[in-house]
Amino acid sequence: MTAKPPATVHDEYWHIHTDTEQYERFHYTTLLYLNTYSKDFKGGRFMFDTPGFNNTIHPRIGRVSMFTSGVENPHHVERVTSGVRYAITIPFTCDPGYGIGDPQF
């Protein structure tokens, strides 16, 4: 994520959302952070927006967060104001029809 203007509405990560709104097959969402808040970029903290409970994750290189992807975990990311925030999103599904089989050697 950068401070550049978004190309599509789905790039507007700063709006409160749940991952199942965009990706109905996401049951769990995992984020692996590849750089560090305040050192490599400004803004870009991950914020849970559950009423009565607000938790902020400060990205740090190597940090992993995992949460259920539904309405129980509304969240957003602060706008990145400088630098570039790198993270890998790894989704998990509970639907066997979308699972990946064991590799065949």
mmCIF file with all atom_site columns, C-alpha atoms in Angstrom:
data_model
loop_
_atom_site.group_PDB
_atom_site.id
_atom_site.type_symbol
_atom_site.label_atom_id
_atom_site.label_alt_id
_atom_site.label_comp_id
_atom_site.label_asym_id
_atom_site.label_entity_id
_atom_site.label_seq_id
_atom_site.pdbx_PDB_ins_code
_atom_site.Cartn_x
_atom_site.Cartn_y
_atom_site.Cartn_z
_atom_site.occupancy
_atom_site.B_iso_or_equiv
_atom_site.pdbx_formal_charge
_atom_site.auth_seq_id
_atom_site.auth_comp_id
_atom_site.auth_asym_id
_atom_site.auth_atom_id
_atom_site.pdbx_PDB_model_num
ATOM 1   C CA . MET A 1 1   ? 0.000   0.000   0.000  1.00 0.00 ? 1   MET A CA 1
ATOM 2   C CA . THR A 1 2   ? 1.178   3.458   -0.815 1.00 0.00 ? 2   THR A CA 1
ATOM 3   C CA . ALA A 1 3   ? -0.066  7.021   -0.544 1.00 0.00 ? 3   ALA A CA 1
ATOM 4   C CA . LYS A 1 4   ? -1.001  6.919   -4.263 1.00 0.00 ? 4   LYS A CA 1
ATOM 5   C CA . PRO A 1 5   ? -4.677  7.443   -5.152 1.00 0.00 ? 5   PRO A CA 1
ATOM 6   C CA . PRO A 1 6   ? -6.686  4.192   -5.442 1.00 0.00 ? 6   PRO A CA 1
ATOM 7   C CA . ALA A 1 7   ? -7.353  2.706   -8.889 1.00 0.00 ? 7   ALA A CA 1
ATOM 8   C CA . THR A 1 8   ? -10.654 1.053   -7.867 1.00 0.00 ? 8   THR A CA 1
ATOM 9   C CA . VAL A 1 9   ? -13.065 1.149   -4.928 1.00 0.00 ? 9   VAL A CA 1
ATOM 10  C CA . HIS A 1 10  ? -11.524 -2.154  -3.721 1.00 0.00 ? 10  HIS A CA 1
ATOM 11  C CA . ASP A 1 11  ? -8.209  -0.323  -3.309 1.00 0.00 ? 11  ASP A CA 1
ATOM 12  C CA . GLU A 1 12  ? -9.795  2.002   -0.740 1.00 0.00 ? 12  GLU A CA 1
ATOM 13  C CA . TYR A 1 13  ? -8.590  -0.094  2.176  1.00 0.00 ? 13  TYR A CA 1
ATOM 14  C CA . TRP A 1 14  ? -9.273  2.659   4.716  1.00 0.00 ? 14  TRP A CA 1
ATOM 15  C CA . HIS A 1 15  ? -13.046 2.012   4.713  1.00 0.00 ? 15  HIS A CA 1
ATOM 16  C CA . ILE A 1 16  ? -14.476 -0.298  7.378  1.00 0.00 ? 16  ILE A CA 1
ATOM 17  C CA . HIS A 1 17  ? -15.267 -3.679  5.824  1.00 0.00 ? 17  HIS A CA 1
ATOM 18  C CA . THR A 1 18  ? -15.260 -7.437  6.342  1.00 0.00 ? 18  THR A CA 1
ATOM 19  C CA . ASP A 1 19  ? -13.331 -9.728  4.029  1.00 0.00 ? 19  ASP A CA 1
ATOM 20  C CA . THR A 1 20  ? -16.357 -11.898 3.225  1.00 0.00 ? 20  THR A CA 1
ATOM 21  C CA . GLU A 1 21  ? -17.972 -8.836  1.583  1.00 0.00 ? 21  GLU A CA 1
ATOM 22  C CA . GLN A 1 22  ? -15.457 -9.091  -1.255 1.00 0.00 ? 22  GLN A CA 1
ATOM 23  C CA . TYR A 1 23  ? -14.385 -12.719 -0.972 1.00 0.00 ? 23  TYR A CA 1
ATOM 24  C CA . GLU A 1 24  ? -17.226 -14.923 0.231  1.00 0.00 ? 24  GLU A CA 1
ATOM 25  C CA . ARG A 1 25  ? -14.983 -17.994 0.384  1.00 0.00 ? 25  ARG A CA 1
ATOM 26  C CA . PHE A 1 26  ? -12.649 -16.386 2.944  1.00 0.00 ? 26  PHE A CA 1
ATOM 27  C CA . HIS A 1 27  ? -13.351 -17.982 6.322  1.00 0.00 ? 27  HIS A CA 1
ATOM 28  C CA . TYR A 1 28  ? -10.071 -16.945 7.927  1.00 0.00 ? 28  TYR A CA 1
ATOM 29  C CA . THR A 1 29  ? -7.734  -14.147 6.881  1.00 0.00 ? 29  THR A CA 1
ATOM 30  C CA . THR A 1 30  ? -4.036  -14.123 7.689  1.00 0.00 ? 30  THR A CA 1
ATOM 31  C CA . LEU A 1 31  ? -1.654  -11.218 7.174  1.00 0.00 ? 31  LEU A CA 1
ATOM 32  C CA . LEU A 1 32  ? 2.116   -11.540 7.119  1.00 0.00 ? 32  LEU A CA 1
ATOM 33  C CA . TYR A 1 33  ? 3.814   -8.171  7.444  1.00 0.00 ? 33  TYR A CA 1
ATOM 34  C CA . LEU A 1 34  ? 6.966   -7.667  5.386  1.00 0.00 ? 34  LEU A CA 1
ATOM 35  C CA . ASN A 1 35  ? 8.071   -4.320  6.798  1.00 0.00 ? 35  ASN A CA 1
ATOM 36  C CA . THR A 1 36  ? 7.678   -2.195  9.891  1.00 0.00 ? 36  THR A CA 1
ATOM 37  C CA . TYR A 1 37  ? 5.274   0.619   10.825 1.00 0.00 ? 37  TYR A CA 1
ATOM 38  C CA . SER A 1 38  ? 6.949   3.963   11.589 1.00 0.00 ? 38  SER A CA 1
ATOM 39  C CA . LYS A 1 39  ? 10.311  2.734   10.250 1.00 0.00 ? 39  LYS A CA 1
ATOM 40  C CA . ASP A 1 40  ? 9.440   1.887   6.635  1.00 0.00 ? 40  ASP A CA 1
ATOM 41  C CA . PHE A 1 41  ? 6.114   3.700   6.257  1.00 0.00 ? 41  PHE A CA 1
ATOM 42  C CA . LYS A 1 42  ? 3.734   6.050   8.086  1.00 0.00 ? 42  LYS A CA 1
ATOM 43  C CA . GLY A 1 43  ? 0.050   5.256   8.594  1.00 0.00 ? 43  GLY A CA 1
ATOM 44  C CA . GLY A 1 44  ? -1.008  1.758   7.527  1.00 0.00 ? 44  GLY A CA 1
ATOM 45  C CA . ARG A 1 45  ? -1.892  0.358   10.951 1.00 0.00 ? 45  ARG A CA 1
ATOM 46  C CA . PHE A 1 46  ? -4.537  -2.401  10.926 1.00 0.00 ? 46  PHE A CA 1
ATOM 47  C CA . MET A 1 47  ? -7.609  -1.508  13.012 1.00 0.00 ? 47  MET A CA 1
ATOM 48  C CA . PHE A 1 48  ? -10.420 -3.792  14.189 1.00 0.00 ? 48  PHE A CA 1
ATOM 49  C CA . ASP A 1 49  ? -13.670 -1.826  14.455 1.00 0.00 ? 49  ASP A CA 1
ATOM 50  C CA . THR A 1 50  ? -15.876 -4.030  16.598 1.00 0.00 ? 50  THR A CA 1
ATOM 51  C CA . PRO A 1 51  ? -18.325 -1.856  18.598 1.00 0.00 ? 51  PRO A CA 1
ATOM 52  C CA . GLY A 1 52  ? -17.080 -1.489  22.161 1.00 0.00 ? 52  GLY A CA 1
ATOM 53  C CA . PHE A 1 53  ? -13.706 -2.974  21.257 1.00 0.00 ? 53  PHE A CA 1
ATOM 54  C CA . ASN A 1 54  ? -11.021 -1.330  19.167 1.00 0.00 ? 54  ASN A CA 1
ATOM 55  C CA . ASN A 1 55  ? -7.708  -3.064  18.700 1.00 0.00 ? 55  ASN A CA 1
ATOM 56  C CA . THR A 1 56  ? -4.846  -1.749  16.597 1.00 0.00 ? 56  THR A CA 1
ATOM 57  C CA . ILE A 1 57  ? -2.107  -3.894  15.066 1.00 0.00 ? 57  ILE A CA 1
ATOM 58  C CA . HIS A 1 58  ? 1.186   -2.143  14.386 1.00 0.00 ? 58  HIS A CA 1
ATOM 59  C CA . PRO A 1 59  ? 2.771   -3.958  11.430 1.00 0.00 ? 59  PRO A CA 1
ATOM 60  C CA . ARG A 1 60  ? 6.250   -5.260  12.126 1.00 0.00 ? 60  ARG A CA 1
ATOM 61  C CA . ILE A 1 61  ? 8.409   -7.342  9.804  1.00 0.00 ? 61  ILE A CA 1
ATOM 62  C CA . GLY A 1 62  ? 7.589   -11.024 10.364 1.00 0.00 ? 62  GLY A CA 1
ATOM 63  C CA . ARG A 1 63  ? 4.452   -10.361 12.437 1.00 0.00 ? 63  ARG A CA 1
ATOM 64  C CA . VAL A 1 64  ? 1.474   -12.572 11.567 1.00 0.00 ? 64  VAL A CA 1
ATOM 65  C CA . SER A 1 65  ? -2.151  -11.847 12.394 1.00 0.00 ? 65  SER A CA 1
ATOM 66  C CA . MET A 1 66  ? -5.070  -14.205 11.791 1.00 0.00 ? 66  MET A CA 1
ATOM 67  C CA . PHE A 1 67  ? -8.772  -13.622 12.293 1.00 0.00 ? 67  PHE A CA 1
ATOM 68  C CA . THR A 1 68  ? -12.146 -14.883 11.137 1.00 0.00 ? 68  THR A CA 1
ATOM 69  C CA . SER A 1 69  ? -13.238 -13.081 7.979  1.00 0.00 ? 69  SER A CA 1
ATOM 70  C CA . GLY A 1 70  ? -16.921 -12.443 8.702  1.00 0.00 ? 70  GLY A CA 1
ATOM 71  C CA . VAL A 1 71  ? -19.102 -9.753  10.243 1.00 0.00 ? 71  VAL A CA 1
ATOM 72  C CA . GLU A 1 72  ? -17.636 -10.413 13.695 1.00 0.00 ? 72  GLU A CA 1
ATOM 73  C CA . ASN A 1 73  ? -14.399 -8.707  12.603 1.00 0.00 ? 73  ASN A CA 1
ATOM 74  C CA . PRO A 1 74  ? -15.038 -5.404  10.824 1.00 0.00 ? 74  PRO A CA 1
ATOM 75  C CA . HIS A 1 75  ? -11.746 -3.656  10.171 1.00 0.00 ? 75  HIS A CA 1
ATOM 76  C CA . HIS A 1 76  ? -9.843  -1.131  8.093  1.00 0.00 ? 76  HIS A CA 1
ATOM 77  C CA . VAL A 1 77  ? -6.285  -0.012  7.479  1.00 0.00 ? 77  VAL A CA 1
ATOM 78  C CA . GLU A 1 78  ? -5.189  3.561   8.062  1.00 0.00 ? 78  GLU A CA 1
ATOM 79  C CA . ARG A 1 79  ? -4.208  5.414   4.922  1.00 0.00 ? 79  ARG A CA 1
ATOM 80  C CA . VAL A 1 80  ? -0.509  5.134   4.229  1.00 0.00 ? 80  VAL A CA 1
ATOM 81  C CA . THR A 1 81  ? 0.865   8.674   4.275  1.00 0.00 ? 81  THR A CA 1
ATOM 82  C CA . SER A 1 82  ? 4.477   7.960   3.337  1.00 0.00 ? 82  SER A CA 1
ATOM 83  C CA . GLY A 1 83  ? 6.607   5.016   2.292  1.00 0.00 ? 83  GLY A CA 1
ATOM 84  C CA . VAL A 1 84  ? 5.223   1.672   1.144  1.00 0.00 ? 84  VAL A CA 1
ATOM 85  C CA . ARG A 1 85  ? 3.514   -0.916  3.377  1.00 0.00 ? 85  ARG A CA 1
ATOM 86  C CA . TYR A 1 86  ? 4.099   -4.528  2.328  1.00 0.00 ? 86  TYR A CA 1
ATOM 87  C CA . ALA A 1 87  ? 1.982   -7.439  3.555  1.00 0.00 ? 87  ALA A CA 1
ATOM 88  C CA . ILE A 1 88  ? 0.916   -10.805 2.190  1.00 0.00 ? 88  ILE A CA 1
ATOM 89  C CA . THR A 1 89  ? -2.737  -11.794 2.601  1.00 0.00 ? 89  THR A CA 1
ATOM 90  C CA . ILE A 1 90  ? -3.254  -15.541 3.003  1.00 0.00 ? 90  ILE A CA 1
ATOM 91  C CA . PRO A 1 91  ? -6.916  -16.641 2.999  1.00 0.00 ? 91  PRO A CA 1
ATOM 92  C CA . PHE A 1 92  ? -8.235  -19.926 4.359  1.00 0.00 ? 92  PHE A CA 1
ATOM 93  C CA . THR A 1 93  ? -11.519 -21.602 3.478  1.00 0.00 ? 93  THR A CA 1
ATOM 94  C CA . CYS A 1 94  ? -13.520 -24.275 5.277  1.00 0.00 ? 94  CYS A CA 1
ATOM 95  C CA . ASP A 1 95  ? -15.246 -25.280 2.038  1.00 0.00 ? 95  ASP A CA 1
ATOM 96  C CA . PRO A 1 96  ? -13.626 -28.521 0.805  1.00 0.00 ? 96  PRO A CA 1
ATOM 97  C CA . GLY A 1 97  ? -14.796 -27.709 -2.723 1.00 0.00 ? 97  GLY A CA 1
ATOM 98  C CA . TYR A 1 98  ? -12.268 -24.869 -2.832 1.00 0.00 ? 98  TYR A CA 1
ATOM 99  C CA . GLY A 1 99  ? -9.446  -26.647 -1.023 1.00 0.00 ? 99  GLY A CA 1
ATOM 100 C CA . ILE A 1 100 ? -6.125  -27.400 -2.626 1.00 0.00 ? 100 ILE A CA 1
ATOM 101 C CA . GLY A 1 101 ? -5.271  -31.087 -2.753 1.00 0.00 ? 101 GLY A CA 1
ATOM 102 C CA . ASP A 1 102 ? -2.010  -32.644 -1.683 1.00 0.00 ? 102 ASP A CA 1
ATOM 103 C CA . PRO A 1 103 ? 0.726   -32.323 -4.280 1.00 0.00 ? 103 PRO A CA 1
ATOM 104 C CA . GLN A 1 104 ? 1.315   -35.311 -6.526 1.00 0.00 ? 104 GLN A CA 1
ATOM 105 C CA . PHE A 1 105 ? 4.949   -36.229 -7.041 1.00 0.00 ? 105 PHE A CA 1
#
